[in-house]
mmCIF file of C-alpha atoms and ligand atoms in Angstrom:
data_model
loop_
_atom_site.group_PDB
_atom_site.id
_atom_site.type_symbol
_atom_site.label_atom_id
_atom_site.label_comp_id
_atom_site.label_asym_id
_atom_site.label_seq_id
_atom_site.Cartn_x
_atom_site.Cartn_y
_atom_site.Cartn_z
ATOM 1 C CA MET A 209 -7.244 3.867 32.406
ATOM 2 C CA PHE A 210 -3.827 3.264 31.292
ATOM 3 C CA ASN A 211 -2.724 0.296 29.504
ATOM 4 C CA ARG A 212 -1.555 -2.710 31.009
ATOM 5 C CA HIS A 213 1.871 -3.836 29.845
ATOM 6 C CA ASP A 214 2.183 -7.443 28.524
ATOM 7 C CA LEU A 215 4.475 -9.195 30.909
ATOM 8 C CA ALA A 216 4.836 -12.188 28.426
ATOM 9 C CA GLU A 217 6.694 -9.546 26.045
ATOM 10 C CA MET A 218 9.601 -8.709 28.541
ATOM 11 C CA GLU A 219 12.865 -10.337 29.131
ATOM 12 C CA LEU A 220 13.945 -11.073 32.767
ATOM 13 C CA GLY A 221 15.813 -7.730 32.640
ATOM 14 C CA GLU A 222 12.917 -5.827 31.370
ATOM 15 C CA LEU A 223 10.909 -7.297 34.026
ATOM 16 C CA GLU A 224 13.169 -6.421 36.897
ATOM 17 C CA GLN A 225 13.321 -2.609 35.730
ATOM 18 C CA ALA A 226 9.402 -2.681 35.308
ATOM 19 C CA LEU A 227 9.116 -3.851 38.831
ATOM 20 C CA GLU A 228 11.728 -1.478 40.162
ATOM 21 C CA SER A 229 10.136 1.515 38.740
ATOM 22 C CA MET A 230 6.621 0.532 40.390
ATOM 23 C CA GLY A 231 8.512 0.473 43.694
ATOM 24 C CA HIS A 232 8.758 -3.511 44.052
ATOM 25 C CA PRO A 233 11.956 -5.204 44.833
ATOM 26 C CA ARG A 234 13.738 -6.554 41.736
ATOM 27 C CA PHE A 235 13.645 -10.385 43.136
ATOM 28 C CA HIS A 236 10.254 -10.797 42.517
ATOM 29 C CA ALA A 237 10.860 -10.685 38.676
ATOM 30 C CA ARG A 238 12.676 -13.917 39.033
ATOM 31 C CA GLN A 239 9.433 -15.245 40.623
ATOM 32 C CA LEU A 240 7.304 -13.920 38.282
ATOM 33 C CA TYR A 241 9.215 -15.118 35.395
ATOM 34 C CA GLN A 242 9.336 -18.685 36.810
ATOM 35 C CA TRP A 243 5.747 -18.888 37.087
ATOM 36 C CA VAL A 244 4.970 -17.447 33.642
ATOM 37 C CA HIS A 245 7.824 -19.005 31.648
ATOM 38 C CA LYS A 246 8.657 -22.185 33.825
ATOM 39 C CA ARG A 247 5.293 -23.319 35.244
ATOM 40 C CA GLY A 248 3.110 -21.820 32.355
ATOM 41 C CA VAL A 249 0.720 -20.009 34.857
ATOM 42 C CA THR A 250 -1.582 -17.142 33.264
ATOM 43 C CA GLU A 251 -3.246 -15.763 36.071
ATOM 44 C CA PHE A 252 -1.829 -13.846 38.863
ATOM 45 C CA ALA A 253 -3.997 -15.584 41.393
ATOM 46 C CA GLY A 254 -1.900 -18.777 40.900
ATOM 47 C CA MET A 255 1.249 -17.399 41.910
ATOM 48 C CA THR A 256 1.205 -18.533 45.272
ATOM 49 C CA ASP A 257 4.341 -17.376 46.736
ATOM 50 C CA LEU A 258 3.663 -13.671 46.054
ATOM 51 C CA GLY A 259 1.686 -11.730 48.719
ATOM 52 C CA ARG A 260 -1.799 -10.942 47.816
ATOM 53 C CA ASP A 261 -1.286 -7.281 47.573
ATOM 54 C CA LEU A 262 1.720 -7.689 45.259
ATOM 55 C CA ARG A 263 -0.506 -9.957 43.188
ATOM 56 C CA GLN A 264 -3.138 -7.655 42.859
ATOM 57 C CA GLY A 265 -0.725 -4.492 42.192
ATOM 58 C CA LEU A 266 0.656 -6.783 39.282
ATOM 59 C CA ALA A 267 -2.668 -7.678 37.969
ATOM 60 C CA GLU A 268 -3.350 -3.892 37.832
ATOM 61 C CA ALA A 269 -0.349 -3.189 35.730
ATOM 62 C CA PHE A 270 0.519 -6.292 33.776
ATOM 63 C CA THR A 271 -1.668 -8.675 31.475
ATOM 64 C CA ILE A 272 0.124 -12.099 30.669
ATOM 65 C CA GLY A 273 -0.633 -12.632 26.878
ATOM 66 C CA THR A 274 -1.134 -16.195 26.070
ATOM 67 C CA PRO A 275 -2.212 -17.817 22.692
ATOM 68 C CA GLU A 276 -5.625 -19.533 23.301
ATOM 69 C CA VAL A 277 -5.863 -23.046 21.661
ATOM 70 C CA VAL A 278 -8.788 -23.259 19.936
ATOM 71 C CA ARG A 279 -8.367 -26.370 18.272
ATOM 72 C CA ARG A 280 -6.025 -29.639 18.726
ATOM 73 C CA ASP A 281 -5.930 -32.448 16.342
ATOM 74 C CA THR A 282 -3.941 -35.448 16.769
ATOM 75 C CA SER A 283 -2.639 -37.635 13.952
ATOM 76 C CA THR A 284 -2.295 -41.211 14.036
ATOM 77 C CA ASP A 285 1.500 -41.226 14.248
ATOM 78 C CA GLY A 286 1.087 -38.930 17.447
ATOM 79 C CA THR A 287 1.832 -35.551 16.123
ATOM 80 C CA SER A 288 -0.429 -32.956 17.265
ATOM 81 C CA LYS A 289 -1.525 -29.985 15.765
ATOM 82 C CA PHE A 290 -2.641 -26.652 17.959
ATOM 83 C CA LEU A 291 -4.628 -24.046 16.220
ATOM 84 C CA MET A 292 -4.172 -20.845 18.528
ATOM 85 C CA ARG A 293 -5.626 -17.606 18.208
ATOM 86 C CA LEU A 294 -4.096 -14.728 19.327
ATOM 87 C CA GLU A 295 -5.136 -11.384 21.209
ATOM 88 C CA ASP A 296 -5.992 -9.655 17.929
ATOM 89 C CA GLY A 297 -8.163 -12.692 16.631
ATOM 90 C CA GLN A 298 -5.367 -13.945 14.428
ATOM 91 C CA LEU A 299 -4.744 -17.818 14.041
ATOM 92 C CA ILE A 300 -1.721 -19.512 13.864
ATOM 93 C CA GLU A 301 -0.586 -23.156 14.106
ATOM 94 C CA SER A 302 2.013 -24.893 16.203
ATOM 95 C CA VAL A 303 2.958 -28.461 16.157
ATOM 96 C CA PHE A 304 4.310 -31.372 18.444
ATOM 97 C CA ILE A 305 6.049 -33.866 16.874
ATOM 98 C CA PRO A 306 7.073 -36.735 19.320
ATOM 99 C CA ASP A 307 10.109 -38.685 19.394
ATOM 100 C CA THR A 308 12.017 -37.672 16.100
ATOM 101 C CA PRO A 309 14.359 -39.014 18.004
ATOM 102 C CA SER A 310 13.558 -36.141 20.469
ATOM 103 C CA ASN A 311 10.233 -34.293 21.269
ATOM 104 C CA THR A 312 10.023 -31.431 18.956
ATOM 105 C CA PHE A 313 7.902 -28.355 19.245
ATOM 106 C CA CYS A 314 7.485 -26.514 15.878
ATOM 107 C CA LEU A 315 6.729 -23.040 16.038
ATOM 108 C CA SER A 316 5.000 -20.092 13.986
ATOM 109 C CA THR A 317 7.104 -16.892 13.458
ATOM 110 C CA GLN A 318 4.462 -15.142 11.470
ATOM 111 C CA VAL A 319 1.136 -14.861 10.710
ATOM 112 C CA GLY A 320 1.254 -16.280 6.840
ATOM 113 C CA CYS A 321 4.555 -15.789 5.121
ATOM 114 C CA ALA A 322 5.607 -13.302 2.403
ATOM 115 C CA MET A 323 8.086 -15.709 0.680
ATOM 116 C CA LYS A 324 5.784 -17.185 -1.563
ATOM 117 C CA CYS A 325 7.725 -20.670 -2.352
ATOM 118 C CA GLY A 326 6.142 -22.335 -5.101
ATOM 119 C CA PHE A 327 5.235 -25.644 -3.197
ATOM 120 C CA CYS A 328 4.121 -24.311 0.254
ATOM 121 C CA LEU A 329 0.709 -23.723 1.307
ATOM 122 C CA THR A 330 1.330 -21.012 3.951
ATOM 123 C CA GLY A 331 2.885 -18.950 1.595
ATOM 124 C CA ARG A 332 -0.413 -18.975 -0.174
ATOM 125 C CA MET A 333 -1.754 -16.810 2.531
ATOM 126 C CA GLY A 334 0.599 -14.144 2.158
ATOM 127 C CA ILE A 335 1.894 -12.119 4.893
ATOM 128 C CA ILE A 336 -0.541 -10.845 7.748
ATOM 129 C CA ARG A 337 1.886 -9.988 10.367
ATOM 130 C CA ASN A 338 4.747 -10.439 12.443
ATOM 131 C CA LEU A 339 4.467 -12.325 15.387
ATOM 132 C CA THR A 340 5.745 -10.619 18.681
ATOM 133 C CA ALA A 341 8.492 -12.464 20.812
ATOM 134 C CA GLY A 342 5.696 -13.199 23.490
ATOM 135 C CA GLU A 343 3.738 -14.904 20.906
ATOM 136 C CA ILE A 344 6.325 -16.899 19.564
ATOM 137 C CA ALA A 345 7.967 -17.953 23.172
ATOM 138 C CA GLY A 346 4.064 -18.385 24.192
ATOM 139 C CA GLN A 347 3.344 -21.043 21.726
ATOM 140 C CA VAL A 348 6.011 -23.189 23.811
ATOM 141 C CA ARG A 349 4.315 -22.336 27.305
ATOM 142 C CA VAL A 350 1.041 -23.319 25.872
ATOM 143 C CA LEU A 351 2.165 -26.597 24.023
ATOM 144 C CA ALA A 352 4.392 -27.804 26.987
ATOM 145 C CA ARG A 353 1.427 -26.954 29.412
ATOM 146 C CA ALA A 354 -1.042 -28.731 27.261
ATOM 147 C CA LEU A 355 0.910 -31.836 26.869
ATOM 148 C CA ASP A 356 2.231 -32.053 30.451
ATOM 149 C CA MET A 357 5.757 -31.520 29.381
ATOM 150 C CA LEU A 358 7.007 -28.496 31.396
ATOM 151 C CA GLN A 359 9.159 -30.728 33.048
ATOM 152 C CA SER A 360 10.545 -32.751 30.168
ATOM 153 C CA ARG A 361 13.298 -32.083 27.511
ATOM 154 C CA PHE A 362 11.997 -30.912 24.039
ATOM 155 C CA ASN A 363 13.650 -29.427 20.957
ATOM 156 C CA ILE A 364 12.475 -26.508 19.127
ATOM 157 C CA VAL A 365 12.249 -25.628 15.355
ATOM 158 C CA LEU A 366 10.963 -22.729 13.843
ATOM 159 C CA MET A 367 9.381 -24.333 11.011
ATOM 160 C CA GLY A 368 5.987 -23.483 11.227
ATOM 161 C CA MET A 369 4.105 -20.703 9.821
ATOM 162 C CA GLY A 370 6.552 -17.857 8.716
ATOM 163 C CA GLU A 371 10.056 -17.032 7.709
ATOM 164 C CA PRO A 372 12.036 -16.293 11.074
ATOM 165 C CA LEU A 373 14.673 -14.117 9.495
ATOM 166 C CA HIS A 374 11.799 -11.877 8.324
ATOM 167 C CA ASN A 375 11.047 -11.089 11.693
ATOM 168 C CA TYR A 376 14.330 -11.110 13.155
ATOM 169 C CA ASP A 377 14.189 -9.115 16.245
ATOM 170 C CA ALA A 378 11.393 -10.866 17.669
ATOM 171 C CA VAL A 379 12.669 -14.240 17.052
ATOM 172 C CA MET A 380 15.792 -13.383 18.717
ATOM 173 C CA LYS A 381 13.977 -11.807 21.819
ATOM 174 C CA ALA A 382 11.714 -14.991 21.913
ATOM 175 C CA LEU A 383 14.701 -17.205 21.884
ATOM 176 C CA ARG A 384 16.486 -15.326 24.789
ATOM 177 C CA THR A 385 13.307 -15.864 26.531
ATOM 178 C CA LEU A 386 13.262 -19.387 25.914
ATOM 179 C CA GLY A 387 16.544 -19.898 26.985
ATOM 180 C CA ASP A 388 16.450 -18.062 30.274
ATOM 181 C CA GLU A 389 17.715 -20.260 32.933
ATOM 182 C CA HIS A 390 14.679 -18.956 34.908
ATOM 183 C CA GLY A 391 12.210 -20.043 32.491
ATOM 184 C CA LEU A 392 12.205 -22.994 30.434
ATOM 185 C CA ALA A 393 15.926 -22.790 29.794
ATOM 186 C CA VAL A 394 15.624 -24.268 26.091
ATOM 187 C CA GLY A 395 19.451 -23.579 25.011
ATOM 188 C CA PRO A 396 20.407 -22.361 21.483
ATOM 189 C CA ARG A 397 21.674 -25.813 20.594
ATOM 190 C CA ARG A 398 18.249 -27.313 20.961
ATOM 191 C CA VAL A 399 16.722 -24.784 18.831
ATOM 192 C CA THR A 400 16.768 -25.202 14.993
ATOM 193 C CA LEU A 401 15.862 -21.941 12.843
ATOM 194 C CA SER A 402 14.938 -22.845 9.338
ATOM 195 C CA THR A 403 15.197 -20.029 6.434
ATOM 196 C CA VAL A 404 14.976 -19.584 3.035
ATOM 197 C CA GLY A 405 18.143 -17.052 3.436
ATOM 198 C CA VAL A 406 17.307 -13.269 4.033
ATOM 199 C CA LEU A 407 20.831 -12.459 3.541
ATOM 200 C CA PRO A 408 21.164 -9.303 5.545
ATOM 201 C CA ASN A 409 19.760 -11.193 8.609
ATOM 202 C CA LEU A 410 21.594 -14.368 7.889
ATOM 203 C CA GLU A 411 24.767 -12.404 8.538
ATOM 204 C CA ARG A 412 23.549 -10.628 11.631
ATOM 205 C CA LEU A 413 22.831 -14.154 12.900
ATOM 206 C CA ALA A 414 26.193 -15.132 12.458
ATOM 207 C CA THR A 415 27.196 -12.319 15.036
ATOM 208 C CA GLU A 416 24.697 -13.474 17.669
ATOM 209 C CA PRO A 417 26.108 -14.571 21.330
ATOM 210 C CA LEU A 418 23.661 -17.176 21.262
ATOM 211 C CA MET A 419 23.252 -19.121 18.011
ATOM 212 C CA PRO A 420 20.657 -21.586 17.023
ATOM 213 C CA ASN A 421 21.161 -24.601 14.656
ATOM 214 C CA LEU A 422 20.966 -23.452 11.176
ATOM 215 C CA ALA A 423 18.680 -24.836 8.364
ATOM 216 C CA ILE A 424 18.559 -23.604 4.885
ATOM 217 C CA SER A 425 15.632 -24.327 2.693
ATOM 218 C CA LEU A 426 17.802 -24.472 -0.449
ATOM 219 C CA HIS A 427 15.209 -26.569 -2.842
ATOM 220 C CA ALA A 428 17.015 -25.894 -6.030
ATOM 221 C CA THR A 429 20.549 -26.467 -7.435
ATOM 222 C CA THR A 430 20.738 -23.527 -10.326
ATOM 223 C CA GLU A 431 19.790 -19.890 -10.063
ATOM 224 C CA GLU A 432 16.975 -20.143 -12.556
ATOM 225 C CA GLN A 433 15.527 -22.961 -10.769
ATOM 226 C CA ARG A 434 15.663 -21.311 -7.354
ATOM 227 C CA ASP A 435 14.388 -18.244 -8.725
ATOM 228 C CA LEU A 436 11.230 -20.030 -9.869
ATOM 229 C CA LEU A 437 10.746 -22.034 -6.376
ATOM 230 C CA VAL A 438 11.907 -19.556 -3.846
ATOM 231 C CA PRO A 439 11.326 -16.255 -5.214
ATOM 232 C CA ILE A 440 13.606 -14.299 -2.725
ATOM 233 C CA ASN A 441 16.291 -16.138 -4.728
ATOM 234 C CA ARG A 442 15.784 -13.062 -7.233
ATOM 235 C CA ARG A 443 17.064 -10.995 -4.635
ATOM 236 C CA TYR A 444 19.465 -12.923 -2.824
ATOM 237 C CA GLY A 445 20.783 -15.654 -4.994
ATOM 238 C CA LEU A 446 21.881 -19.297 -4.392
ATOM 239 C CA GLN A 447 25.649 -18.173 -4.912
ATOM 240 C CA GLU A 448 25.642 -15.500 -2.345
ATOM 241 C CA LEU A 449 23.561 -17.648 0.095
ATOM 242 C CA LEU A 450 26.132 -20.512 -0.083
ATOM 243 C CA ASP A 451 28.844 -17.799 0.196
ATOM 244 C CA ALA A 452 27.180 -16.796 3.420
ATOM 245 C CA CYS A 453 27.042 -20.414 4.534
ATOM 246 C CA ARG A 454 30.761 -20.795 4.215
ATOM 247 C CA ARG A 455 31.343 -17.722 6.162
ATOM 248 C CA PHE A 456 28.704 -18.928 8.853
ATOM 249 C CA PRO A 457 30.637 -19.744 12.309
ATOM 250 C CA VAL A 458 29.443 -23.429 12.629
ATOM 251 C CA LYS A 459 30.838 -24.901 15.883
ATOM 252 C CA ARG A 460 32.995 -28.259 15.830
ATOM 253 C CA ARG A 461 31.227 -31.300 15.130
ATOM 254 C CA GLU A 462 28.004 -29.388 13.779
ATOM 255 C CA ARG A 463 26.754 -28.871 10.539
ATOM 256 C CA ILE A 464 24.157 -26.634 8.400
ATOM 257 C CA THR A 465 21.145 -28.503 7.585
ATOM 258 C CA PHE A 466 20.340 -27.998 3.789
ATOM 259 C CA GLU A 467 16.445 -28.740 3.222
ATOM 260 C CA TYR A 468 15.630 -29.743 -0.314
ATOM 261 C CA VAL A 469 11.901 -30.168 -1.042
ATOM 262 C CA MET A 470 11.787 -32.907 -3.703
ATOM 263 C CA LEU A 471 9.495 -32.257 -6.671
ATOM 264 C CA ALA A 472 8.997 -34.996 -9.245
ATOM 265 C CA GLY A 473 10.413 -33.957 -12.810
ATOM 266 C CA VAL A 474 11.350 -30.576 -11.547
ATOM 267 C CA ASN A 475 14.402 -30.984 -9.064
ATOM 268 C CA ASP A 476 14.597 -34.444 -8.442
ATOM 269 C CA THR A 477 17.191 -35.931 -11.158
ATOM 270 C CA ASP A 478 20.507 -37.244 -10.840
ATOM 271 C CA GLU A 479 22.033 -34.474 -12.342
ATOM 272 C CA ASP A 480 20.380 -32.296 -9.543
ATOM 273 C CA ALA A 481 21.907 -34.821 -7.019
ATOM 274 C CA ARG A 482 25.360 -34.276 -8.370
ATOM 275 C CA ARG A 483 24.898 -30.529 -8.542
ATOM 276 C CA LEU A 484 23.868 -30.412 -5.155
ATOM 277 C CA VAL A 485 26.914 -32.102 -3.824
ATOM 278 C CA ARG A 486 29.094 -29.810 -5.848
ATOM 279 C CA LEU A 487 27.474 -26.568 -4.347
ATOM 280 C CA LEU A 488 27.774 -27.790 -0.952
ATOM 281 C CA HIS A 489 31.498 -28.453 -1.468
ATOM 282 C CA GLY A 490 33.575 -26.776 1.413
ATOM 283 C CA ILE A 491 30.462 -26.265 3.772
ATOM 284 C CA LYS A 492 29.907 -28.277 6.930
ATOM 285 C CA ALA A 493 26.704 -29.606 5.434
ATOM 286 C CA LYS A 494 23.974 -32.208 5.701
ATOM 287 C CA VAL A 495 21.117 -32.492 3.461
ATOM 288 C CA ASN A 496 17.813 -33.434 4.464
ATOM 289 C CA LEU A 497 15.325 -34.390 1.339
ATOM 290 C CA LEU A 498 11.833 -33.527 1.965
ATOM 291 C CA PRO A 499 9.371 -35.349 -0.651
ATOM 292 C CA LEU A 500 6.717 -32.976 -1.226
ATOM 293 C CA ASN A 501 3.713 -33.049 0.812
ATOM 294 C CA GLU A 502 1.207 -32.556 -1.749
ATOM 295 C CA ALA A 503 -1.834 -30.432 -1.346
ATOM 296 C CA ALA A 504 -4.928 -29.165 -3.186
ATOM 297 C CA GLY A 505 -3.990 -25.940 -4.670
ATOM 298 C CA ILE A 506 -0.044 -27.310 -5.274
ATOM 299 C CA LEU A 507 0.979 -28.015 -8.779
ATOM 300 C CA TYR A 508 3.988 -30.095 -7.944
ATOM 301 C CA GLU A 509 3.934 -33.795 -7.343
ATOM 302 C CA ARG A 510 5.842 -35.849 -5.143
ATOM 303 C CA PRO A 511 8.688 -38.000 -6.602
ATOM 304 C CA SER A 512 8.400 -42.026 -6.205
ATOM 305 C CA ALA A 513 10.247 -43.592 -2.989
ATOM 306 C CA ALA A 514 12.596 -45.039 -5.422
ATOM 307 C CA ARG A 515 13.492 -41.756 -7.087
ATOM 308 C CA VAL A 516 13.865 -40.262 -3.495
ATOM 309 C CA ASN A 517 16.008 -43.065 -2.642
ATOM 310 C CA ARG A 518 18.211 -43.121 -5.863
ATOM 311 C CA PHE A 519 18.595 -39.150 -5.283
ATOM 312 C CA ALA A 520 19.720 -39.955 -1.467
ATOM 313 C CA GLN A 521 22.107 -42.566 -2.832
ATOM 314 C CA ILE A 522 23.961 -40.111 -4.935
ATOM 315 C CA VAL A 523 24.563 -37.403 -2.365
ATOM 316 C CA ALA A 524 25.449 -40.237 0.095
ATOM 317 C CA GLU A 525 28.076 -41.810 -2.048
ATOM 318 C CA ARG A 526 29.885 -38.709 -2.582
ATOM 319 C CA GLY A 527 30.183 -38.152 1.108
ATOM 320 C CA LEU A 528 27.519 -35.934 2.344
ATOM 321 C CA VAL A 529 25.042 -37.199 5.411
ATOM 322 C CA VAL A 530 21.745 -37.203 4.023
ATOM 323 C CA SER A 531 18.297 -37.949 5.455
ATOM 324 C CA VAL A 532 14.963 -38.104 4.041
ATOM 325 C CA ARG A 533 12.170 -36.550 5.917
ATOM 326 C CA LYS A 534 9.405 -38.817 7.260
ATOM 327 C CA SER A 535 6.494 -36.661 6.763
ATOM 328 C CA ARG A 536 4.454 -36.534 10.301
ATOM 329 C CA GLY A 537 1.071 -35.617 10.762
ATOM 330 C CA ARG A 538 -0.131 -35.528 7.216
ATOM 331 C CA ASP A 539 -3.427 -36.838 7.800
ATOM 332 C CA ILE A 540 -4.163 -33.681 9.908
ATOM 333 C CA ARG A 541 -2.332 -31.270 7.704
ATOM 334 C CA ALA A 542 0.559 -30.550 10.018
ATOM 335 C CA ALA A 543 3.229 -31.595 7.755
ATOM 336 C CA CYS A 544 5.982 -29.175 6.387
ATOM 337 C CA GLY A 545 4.530 -26.443 4.377
ATOM 338 C CA GLN A 546 1.093 -27.247 5.008
ATOM 339 C CA PRO A 547 0.349 -25.134 8.263
ATOM 340 C CA ILE A 548 -2.456 -22.685 6.893
ATOM 341 C CA THR A 549 -5.518 -21.574 8.837
ATOM 342 C CA GLU A 550 -8.708 -22.864 7.621
ATOM 343 C CA SER A 551 -10.124 -19.244 6.492
ATOM 344 C CA ALA A 552 -7.017 -19.132 4.543
ATOM 345 C CA ARG A 553 -7.563 -22.309 3.063
ATOM 346 C CA GLU A 554 -10.913 -21.507 1.628
ATOM 347 C CA LYS A 555 -9.269 -18.530 0.107
ATOM 348 C CA SER A 556 -6.149 -20.342 -1.316
ATOM 349 C CA ALA A 557 -8.850 -22.705 -3.190
ATOM 350 C CA ALA A 558 -10.534 -19.618 -4.740
ATOM 351 C CA GLN A 559 -7.356 -18.243 -5.766
ATOM 352 C CA ARG A 560 -6.012 -21.035 -7.587
ATOM 353 C CA PRO A 561 -6.888 -20.406 -10.713
ATOM 354 C CA ALA A 562 -4.642 -17.145 -10.579
ATOM 355 C CA VAL A 563 -1.830 -19.388 -9.711
ATOM 356 C CA LEU A 564 -2.445 -21.657 -12.654
ATOM 357 C CA LEU A 565 -2.090 -18.618 -14.852
ATOM 358 C CA ARG A 566 1.308 -17.633 -13.297
HETATM 359 N N1 SAH B 166 10.387 -20.041 5.936
HETATM 360 C C1 SAH B 166 11.085 -20.829 6.760
HETATM 361 C C2 SAH B 166 10.385 -21.821 7.700
HETATM 362 C C3 SAH B 166 9.657 -22.861 7.245
HETATM 363 S S1 SAH B 166 10.251 -24.728 7.368
HETATM 364 C C4 SAH B 166 11.984 -21.737 5.865
HETATM 365 O O1 SAH B 166 11.390 -21.800 4.458
HETATM 366 O O2 SAH B 166 12.794 -22.406 5.740
HETATM 367 C C5 SAH B 166 9.354 -25.390 6.433
HETATM 368 C C6 SAH B 166 10.159 -26.320 5.590
HETATM 369 O O3 SAH B 166 9.004 -26.929 4.982
HETATM 370 C C7 SAH B 166 10.686 -25.488 4.518
HETATM 371 O O4 SAH B 166 11.941 -25.969 4.156
HETATM 372 C C8 SAH B 166 9.773 -25.463 3.421
HETATM 373 O O5 SAH B 166 10.332 -25.147 2.162
HETATM 374 C C9 SAH B 166 9.320 -26.780 3.426
HETATM 375 N N2 SAH B 166 7.846 -27.096 2.519
HETATM 376 C C10 SAH B 166 7.272 -26.163 2.376
HETATM 377 N N3 SAH B 166 6.124 -26.712 1.572
HETATM 378 C C11 SAH B 166 6.415 -27.995 1.390
HETATM 379 C C12 SAH B 166 5.698 -28.991 1.116
HETATM 380 N N4 SAH B 166 4.524 -28.939 0.241
HETATM 381 N N5 SAH B 166 6.108 -30.198 1.246
HETATM 382 C C13 SAH B 166 7.396 -30.413 1.893
HETATM 383 N N6 SAH B 166 7.949 -29.416 2.339
HETATM 384 C C14 SAH B 166 7.602 -28.263 2.519
#
């Protein structure tokens, strides 16, 4: 028996070619694509405008790989966290955040993450594997169906587990699938890609025809500080990153978001705030402050609300747009930097002494 192809991994053009090579008319590809991507159907039997023989032929040739929801937690603030199992048994998390002001789906791009930022729980897992394009886009189909939102407007943020620019090709393919007018048609302006700044791929992103909004996880204002907090800085330094941001083609009336996790006594002083403003000079920037979400095994502390406000005030007084991210879903561990699967959670507790010694 030959292996069936996973239809969820195909862009529309690839599906057209595959059907043609099987001797079927190309136009069925659009119908199929709509069933899978727009209506979230996961079985060929449900595709009622396709003939019975065709459905049977398709079921023999293709699978429709779909992440399976194994658990759903809902926060008191309406945020829902979905634990999903992939074909090979690996687990990822996706989060639905209502009204921020739009409805937002937060997607994972990898199982675990290789970046090892000092305050991030996902980083503790290390990298297990990349997600495929079908697995990235599939999270949206599954969420939209489970939440009865296939017809609704929503935004997408690539801010779950993983570093999107460390899985470039799959991420871009997923964005093309999500943006296709025959699928969910989520255009690039409604997608935000958040990255620590894997520079070669940031440069590639700058040349993409369909470009998502960009968020940079900056988190520090000196090379030394960022080397410690965001280890990839040792390879692609702060200044280089900001130079790349300066060159990045930002559309009129748009800005790059700079995320800045606030760690008490580490990067939250008035001097840090002033340095941040100086660093961002000449970049169309806005700043999003993320007061640390504390968790067992993370050695940093969240600054007081007064400290966060003072920092924000200094940045704002110097003319930069600044916002403070309200943590959503903290009670279900769905907040920034918290997506981590339970088995990994136990492991990370065991690894804590090693981290302390570093
Ligand atoms: N790897 C990408 C995508 C993850 S986005 C990136 O780093 O940009 C998740 C955001 O939450 C990042 O800005 C990350 O630095 C931040 N974050 C991680 N751990 C956090 C924590 N404990 N509290 C608050 N924000 C955190």
